[in-house]
CSV table of C-alpha atoms and ligand atoms in Angstrom, one decimal:
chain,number,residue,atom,x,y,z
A,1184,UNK,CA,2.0,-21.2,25.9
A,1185,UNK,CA,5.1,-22.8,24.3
A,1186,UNK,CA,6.6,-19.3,23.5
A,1187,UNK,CA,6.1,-20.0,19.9
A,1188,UNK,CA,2.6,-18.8,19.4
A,1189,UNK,CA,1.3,-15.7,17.3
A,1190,UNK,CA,-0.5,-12.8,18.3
A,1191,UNK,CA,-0.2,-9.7,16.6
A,1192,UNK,CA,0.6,-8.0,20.4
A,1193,UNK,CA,3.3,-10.0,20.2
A,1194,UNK,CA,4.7,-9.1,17.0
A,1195,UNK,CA,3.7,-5.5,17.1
A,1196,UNK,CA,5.0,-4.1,20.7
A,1197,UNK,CA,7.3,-1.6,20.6
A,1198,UNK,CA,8.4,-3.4,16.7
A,1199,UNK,CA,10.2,0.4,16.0
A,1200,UNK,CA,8.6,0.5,12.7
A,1201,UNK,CA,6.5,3.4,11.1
A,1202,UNK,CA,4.1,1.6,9.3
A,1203,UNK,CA,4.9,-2.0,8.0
A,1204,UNK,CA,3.3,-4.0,10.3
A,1205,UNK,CA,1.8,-1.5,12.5
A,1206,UNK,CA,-1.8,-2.7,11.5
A,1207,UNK,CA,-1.1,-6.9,11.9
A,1208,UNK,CA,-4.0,-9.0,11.6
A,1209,UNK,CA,-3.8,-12.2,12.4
A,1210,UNK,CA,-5.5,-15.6,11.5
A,1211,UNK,CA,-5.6,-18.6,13.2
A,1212,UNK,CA,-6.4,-20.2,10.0
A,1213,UNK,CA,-7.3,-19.2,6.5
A,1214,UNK,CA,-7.3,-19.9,2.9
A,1215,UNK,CA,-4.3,-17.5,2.1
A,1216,UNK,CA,-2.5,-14.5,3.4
A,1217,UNK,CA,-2.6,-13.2,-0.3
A,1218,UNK,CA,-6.2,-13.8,-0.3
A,1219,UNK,CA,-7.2,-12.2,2.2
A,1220,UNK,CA,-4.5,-9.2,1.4
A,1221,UNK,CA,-6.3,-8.8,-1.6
A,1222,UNK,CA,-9.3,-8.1,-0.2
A,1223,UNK,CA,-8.3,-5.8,2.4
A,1224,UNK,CA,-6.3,-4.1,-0.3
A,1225,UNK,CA,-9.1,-3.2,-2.5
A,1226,UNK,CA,-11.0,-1.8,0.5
A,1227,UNK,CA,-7.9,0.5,1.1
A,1228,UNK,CA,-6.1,-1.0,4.0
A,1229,UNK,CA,-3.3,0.9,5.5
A,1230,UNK,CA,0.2,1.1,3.8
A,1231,UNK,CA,2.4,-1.7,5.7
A,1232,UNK,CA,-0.8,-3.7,6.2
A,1233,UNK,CA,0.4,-7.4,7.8
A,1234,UNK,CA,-2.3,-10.3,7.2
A,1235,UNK,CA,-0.4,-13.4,9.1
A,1236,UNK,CA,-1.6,-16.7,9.9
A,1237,UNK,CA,-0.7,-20.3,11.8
A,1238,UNK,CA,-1.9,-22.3,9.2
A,1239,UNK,CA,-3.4,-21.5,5.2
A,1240,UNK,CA,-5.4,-24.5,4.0
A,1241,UNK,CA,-5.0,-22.9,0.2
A,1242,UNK,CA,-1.0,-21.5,0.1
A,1243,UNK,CA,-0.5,-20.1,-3.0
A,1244,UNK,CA,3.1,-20.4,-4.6
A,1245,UNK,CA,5.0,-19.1,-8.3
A,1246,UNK,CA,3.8,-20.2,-11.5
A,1247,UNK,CA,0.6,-21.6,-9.3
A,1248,UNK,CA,2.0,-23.9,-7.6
A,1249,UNK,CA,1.0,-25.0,-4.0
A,1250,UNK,CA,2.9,-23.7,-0.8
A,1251,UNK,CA,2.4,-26.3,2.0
A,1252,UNK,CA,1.7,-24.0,4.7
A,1253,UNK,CA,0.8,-26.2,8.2
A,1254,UNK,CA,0.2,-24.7,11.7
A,1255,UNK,CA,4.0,-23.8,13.4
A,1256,UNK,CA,5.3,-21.9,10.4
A,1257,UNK,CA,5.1,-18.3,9.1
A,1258,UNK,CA,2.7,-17.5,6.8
A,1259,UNK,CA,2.2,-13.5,6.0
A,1260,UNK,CA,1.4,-10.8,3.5
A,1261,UNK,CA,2.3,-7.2,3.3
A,1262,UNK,CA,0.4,-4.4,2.1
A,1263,UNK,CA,2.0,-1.7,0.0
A,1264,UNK,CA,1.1,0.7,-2.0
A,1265,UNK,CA,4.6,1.8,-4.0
A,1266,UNK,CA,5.4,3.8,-7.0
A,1267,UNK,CA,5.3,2.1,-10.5
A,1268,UNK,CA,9.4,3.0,-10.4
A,1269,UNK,CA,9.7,0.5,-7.3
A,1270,UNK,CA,7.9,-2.4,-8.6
A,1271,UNK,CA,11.0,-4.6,-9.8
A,1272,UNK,CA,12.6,-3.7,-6.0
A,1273,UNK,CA,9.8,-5.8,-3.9
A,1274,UNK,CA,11.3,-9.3,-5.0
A,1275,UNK,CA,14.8,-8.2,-4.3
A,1276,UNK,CA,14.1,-6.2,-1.0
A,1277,UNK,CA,11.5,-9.0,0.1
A,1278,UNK,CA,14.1,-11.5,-0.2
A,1279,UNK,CA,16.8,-9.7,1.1
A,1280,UNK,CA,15.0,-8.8,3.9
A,1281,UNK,CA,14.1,-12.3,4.8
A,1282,UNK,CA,17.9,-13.6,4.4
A,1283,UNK,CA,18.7,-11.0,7.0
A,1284,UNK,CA,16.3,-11.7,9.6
A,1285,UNK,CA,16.8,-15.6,9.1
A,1286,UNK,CA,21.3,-14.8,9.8
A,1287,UNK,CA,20.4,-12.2,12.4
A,1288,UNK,CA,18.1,-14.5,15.2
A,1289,UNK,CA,19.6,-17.8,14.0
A,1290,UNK,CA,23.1,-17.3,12.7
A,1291,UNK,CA,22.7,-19.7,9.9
A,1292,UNK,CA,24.4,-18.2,6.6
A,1293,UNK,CA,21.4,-17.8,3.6
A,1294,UNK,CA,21.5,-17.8,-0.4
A,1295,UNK,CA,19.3,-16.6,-2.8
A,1296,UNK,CA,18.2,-18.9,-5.3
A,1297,UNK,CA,17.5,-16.6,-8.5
A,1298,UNK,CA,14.4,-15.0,-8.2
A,1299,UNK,CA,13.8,-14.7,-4.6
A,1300,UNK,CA,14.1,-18.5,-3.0
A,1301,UNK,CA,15.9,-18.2,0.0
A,1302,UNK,CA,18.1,-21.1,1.0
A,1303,UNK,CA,20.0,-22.8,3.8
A,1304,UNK,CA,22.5,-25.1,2.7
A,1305,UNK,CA,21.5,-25.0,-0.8
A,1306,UNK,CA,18.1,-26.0,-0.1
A,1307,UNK,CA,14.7,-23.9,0.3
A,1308,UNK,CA,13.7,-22.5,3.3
A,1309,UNK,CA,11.6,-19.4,2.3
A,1310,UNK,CA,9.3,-18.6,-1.0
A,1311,UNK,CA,8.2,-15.0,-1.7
A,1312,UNK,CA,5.5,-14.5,-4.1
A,1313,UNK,CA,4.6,-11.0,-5.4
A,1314,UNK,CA,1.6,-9.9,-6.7
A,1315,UNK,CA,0.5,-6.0,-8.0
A,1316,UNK,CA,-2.6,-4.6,-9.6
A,1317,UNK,CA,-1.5,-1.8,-12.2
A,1318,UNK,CA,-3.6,0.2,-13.5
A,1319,UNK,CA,-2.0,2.5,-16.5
A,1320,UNK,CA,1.4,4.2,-14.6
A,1321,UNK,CA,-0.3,3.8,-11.2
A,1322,UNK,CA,-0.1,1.0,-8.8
A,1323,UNK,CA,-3.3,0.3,-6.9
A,1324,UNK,CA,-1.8,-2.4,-4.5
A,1325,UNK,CA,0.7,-4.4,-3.9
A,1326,UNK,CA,1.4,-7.5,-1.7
A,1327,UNK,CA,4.5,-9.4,-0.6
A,1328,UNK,CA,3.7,-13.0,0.2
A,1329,UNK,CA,6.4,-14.6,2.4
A,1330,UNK,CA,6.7,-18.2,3.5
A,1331,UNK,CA,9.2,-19.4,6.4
A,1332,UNK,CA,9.4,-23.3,6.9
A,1333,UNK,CA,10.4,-22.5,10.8
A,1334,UNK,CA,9.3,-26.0,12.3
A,1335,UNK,CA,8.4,-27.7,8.4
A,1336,UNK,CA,8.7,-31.3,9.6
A,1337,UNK,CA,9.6,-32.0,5.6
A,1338,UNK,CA,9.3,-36.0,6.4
A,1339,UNK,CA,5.7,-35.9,6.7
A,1340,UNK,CA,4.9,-35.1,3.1
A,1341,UNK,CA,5.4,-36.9,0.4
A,1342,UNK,CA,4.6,-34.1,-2.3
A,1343,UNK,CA,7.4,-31.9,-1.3
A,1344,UNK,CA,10.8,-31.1,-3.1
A,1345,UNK,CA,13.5,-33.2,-1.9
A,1346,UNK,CA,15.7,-29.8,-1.4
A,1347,UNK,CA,13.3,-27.7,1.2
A,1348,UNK,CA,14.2,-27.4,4.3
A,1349,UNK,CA,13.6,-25.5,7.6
A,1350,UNK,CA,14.8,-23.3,10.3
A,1351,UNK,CA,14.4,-25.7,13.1
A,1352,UNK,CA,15.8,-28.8,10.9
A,1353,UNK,CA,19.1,-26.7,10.1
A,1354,UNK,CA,19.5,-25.1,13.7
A,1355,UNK,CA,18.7,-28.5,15.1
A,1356,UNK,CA,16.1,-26.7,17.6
A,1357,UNK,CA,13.3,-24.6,17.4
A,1358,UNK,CA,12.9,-21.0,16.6
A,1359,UNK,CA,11.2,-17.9,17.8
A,1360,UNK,CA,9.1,-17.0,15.3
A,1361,UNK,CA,7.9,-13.9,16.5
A,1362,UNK,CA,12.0,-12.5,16.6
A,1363,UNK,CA,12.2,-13.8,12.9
A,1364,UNK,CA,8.6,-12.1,12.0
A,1365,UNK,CA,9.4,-8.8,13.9
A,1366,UNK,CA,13.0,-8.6,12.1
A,1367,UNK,CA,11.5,-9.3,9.2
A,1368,UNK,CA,9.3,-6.2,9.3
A,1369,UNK,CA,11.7,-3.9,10.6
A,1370,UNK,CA,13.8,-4.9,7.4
A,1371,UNK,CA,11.4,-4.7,4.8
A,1372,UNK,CA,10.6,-1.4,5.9
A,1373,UNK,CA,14.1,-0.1,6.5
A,1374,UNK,CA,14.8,-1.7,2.6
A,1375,UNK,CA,11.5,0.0,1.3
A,1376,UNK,CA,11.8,3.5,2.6
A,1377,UNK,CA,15.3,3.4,0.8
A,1378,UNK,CA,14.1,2.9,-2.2
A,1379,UNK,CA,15.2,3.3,-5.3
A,1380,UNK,CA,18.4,2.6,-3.7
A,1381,UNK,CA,21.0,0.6,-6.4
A,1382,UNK,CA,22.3,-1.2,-2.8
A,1383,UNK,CA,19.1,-3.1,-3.0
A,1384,UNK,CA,19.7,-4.3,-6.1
A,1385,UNK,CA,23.4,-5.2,-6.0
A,1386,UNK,CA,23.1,-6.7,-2.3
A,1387,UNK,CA,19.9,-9.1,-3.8
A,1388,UNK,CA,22.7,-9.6,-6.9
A,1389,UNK,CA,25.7,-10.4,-5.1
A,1390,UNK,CA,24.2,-12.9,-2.8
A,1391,UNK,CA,22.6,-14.7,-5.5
A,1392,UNK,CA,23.7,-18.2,-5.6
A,1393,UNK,CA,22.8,-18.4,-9.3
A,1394,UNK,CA,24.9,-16.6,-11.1
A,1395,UNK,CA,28.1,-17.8,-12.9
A,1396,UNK,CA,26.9,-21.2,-12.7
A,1397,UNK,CA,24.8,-23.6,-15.2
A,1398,UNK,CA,21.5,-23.8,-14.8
A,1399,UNK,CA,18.1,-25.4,-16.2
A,1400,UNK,CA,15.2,-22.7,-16.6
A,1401,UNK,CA,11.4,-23.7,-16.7
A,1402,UNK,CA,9.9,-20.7,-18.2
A,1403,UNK,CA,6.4,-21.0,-19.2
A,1404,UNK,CA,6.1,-24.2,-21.2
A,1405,UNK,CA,10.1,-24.2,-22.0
A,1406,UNK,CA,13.1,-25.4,-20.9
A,1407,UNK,CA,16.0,-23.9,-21.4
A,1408,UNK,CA,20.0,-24.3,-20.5
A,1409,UNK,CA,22.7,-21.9,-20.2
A,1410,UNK,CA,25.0,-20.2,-17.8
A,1411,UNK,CA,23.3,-17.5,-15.5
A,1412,UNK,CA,25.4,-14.6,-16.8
A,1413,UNK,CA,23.8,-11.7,-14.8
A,1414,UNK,CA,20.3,-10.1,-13.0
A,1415,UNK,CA,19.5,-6.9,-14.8
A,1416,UNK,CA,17.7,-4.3,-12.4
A,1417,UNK,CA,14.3,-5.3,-13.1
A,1418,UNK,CA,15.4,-8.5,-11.8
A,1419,UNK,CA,15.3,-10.5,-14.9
A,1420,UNK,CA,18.0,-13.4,-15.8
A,1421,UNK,CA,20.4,-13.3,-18.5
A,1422,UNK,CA,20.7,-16.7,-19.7
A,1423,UNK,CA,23.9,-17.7,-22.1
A,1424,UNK,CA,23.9,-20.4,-24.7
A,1425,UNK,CA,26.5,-23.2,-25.3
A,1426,UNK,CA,26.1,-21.2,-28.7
A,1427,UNK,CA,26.7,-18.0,-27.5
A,1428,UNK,CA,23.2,-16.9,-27.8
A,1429,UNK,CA,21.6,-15.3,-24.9
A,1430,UNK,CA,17.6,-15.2,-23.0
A,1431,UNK,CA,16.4,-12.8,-21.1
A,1432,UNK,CA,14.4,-14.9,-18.4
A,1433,UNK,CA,11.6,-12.6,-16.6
A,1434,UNK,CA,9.9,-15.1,-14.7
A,1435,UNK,CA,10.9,-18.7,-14.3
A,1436,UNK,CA,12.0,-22.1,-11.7
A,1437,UNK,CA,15.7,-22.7,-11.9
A,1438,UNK,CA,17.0,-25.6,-11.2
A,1439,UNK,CA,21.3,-25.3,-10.7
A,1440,UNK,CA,23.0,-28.1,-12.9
A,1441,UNK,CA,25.9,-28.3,-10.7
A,1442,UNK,CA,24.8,-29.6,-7.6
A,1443,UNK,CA,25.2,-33.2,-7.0
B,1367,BTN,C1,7.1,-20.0,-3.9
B,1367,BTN,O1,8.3,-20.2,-3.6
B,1367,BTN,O2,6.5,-20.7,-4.7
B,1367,BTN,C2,6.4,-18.8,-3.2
B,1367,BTN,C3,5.7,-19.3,-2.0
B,1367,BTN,C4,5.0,-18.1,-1.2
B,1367,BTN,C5,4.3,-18.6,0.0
B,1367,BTN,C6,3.7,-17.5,0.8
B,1367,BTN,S1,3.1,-18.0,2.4
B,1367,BTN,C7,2.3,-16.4,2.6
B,1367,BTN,C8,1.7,-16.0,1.3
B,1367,BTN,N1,0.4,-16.7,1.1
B,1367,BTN,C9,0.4,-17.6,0.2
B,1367,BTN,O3,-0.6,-18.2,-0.2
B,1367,BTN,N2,1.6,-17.6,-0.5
B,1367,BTN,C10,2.5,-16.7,0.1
């Protein structure tokens, strides 16, 4: 044992939480946490549900893109099964709730790249990726995805964005997983059960590193420019125009203008 490996004993002893993570099922290897969430969903798996793995050979990212997902970081999805009403709140809380655990077991200070990239030194260390099956006013499921480069060695891959990054590259050593993972849990419940709580939303708003500053949006086949102007509280973008015209952006990449 290194003291990095996962096992759900370890992430689940005495984690203090009523039901995320309580059932934690662990992988050594699969296709895709939100795969095999899904799955388990539809056969009504417990509320707080926690599929985890060492390695996904199929990571699954936004706008259906690839997450590199190699053995050594954390890979997991959460089961939930929330009101219509809280919907909007799971890509706030989820990455609120990983920019807390990442400052509270390694003291590095986090961003929040609108929607819900979290980043260390303006580059990406975490991806969420949400995904819910509604049916009329009633949700059936949903899942958080999250993805922590902890020990990402970015170097080895060609096909990666130049501004990821990873826990152990920015604390120049490595990092418990299992602290970040438990915290994490602890946090996403403590944010869920508060729900709907306007502190989610202005917390996730205020540490955004978006707003106020020019950006470039890829939303569907588009590209458009502006200043990010403000997050709404179903977390869409307000994007102003040069001319004074204005989008609202509900999903899309941003890329910030300023930097470099
Ligand atoms: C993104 O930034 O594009 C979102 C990445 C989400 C990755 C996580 S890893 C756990 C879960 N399983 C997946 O296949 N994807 C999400």
């Amino acid at each position: 044992m290194t003291g990095n490996e996962l096992s759900p004993r370890a992430i689940t002893a005495d984690l203090g939480t009523h039901f995320v993570g309580q059932r934690t099922i662990y992988y050594p290897r699969l296709t895709s946490t939100m795969d095999v969430a899904r799955k388990a969903a539809r056969q009504g798996a417990a509320d707080g549900t926690v599929i985890i793995a060492d390695e996904q050979t199929a990571g699954k990212g936004r706008l259906k893109r690839v997450w590199l997902s190699p053995k050594g970081n954390i890979a997991l999805s959460v089961i939930l099964y929330p009101g219509v009403s809280h919907l909007p709140y799971l890509v706030m809380l989820a990455s609120l709730a990983v920019a807390r655990s990442i400052e509270a077991v390694t003291g590095l200070k986090t961003e929040i790249k609108w929607p819900n990239d979290v980043l260390i030194n303006r580059r990406k260390v975490c991806g969420i990726l949400t995904e819910s099956d509604v049916r009329g006013n009633k949700v059936s499921y949903a899942i958080i995805g999250i993805g922590i480069n902890t020990d990402l060695k970015t170097a080895d891959f060609t096909n990666i964005p130049a501004e990821t990054t990873s826990l152990a590259g920015e604390s120049g050593g490595s990092v418990l997983r299992v602290a970040v993972i438990r915290h994490l849990l602890v946090e996403i419940e403590r944010l869920y059960l508060a729900l709907p709580d306007e502190t989610v939303y202005e917390e996730w708003r205020d540490r955004l590193v978006t707003l106020g500053k020019k950006v470039q949006v890829t939303s569907g086949n588009n590209i458009l420019r502006g200043t990010a102007e403000s997050v709404a509280k179903d977390g869409s973008l307000l994007l102003r125009h040069s001319d004074g015209s204005s989008t609202e952006i509900i999903a899309g990449d941003v890329t910030l203008r300023y930097q470099k």
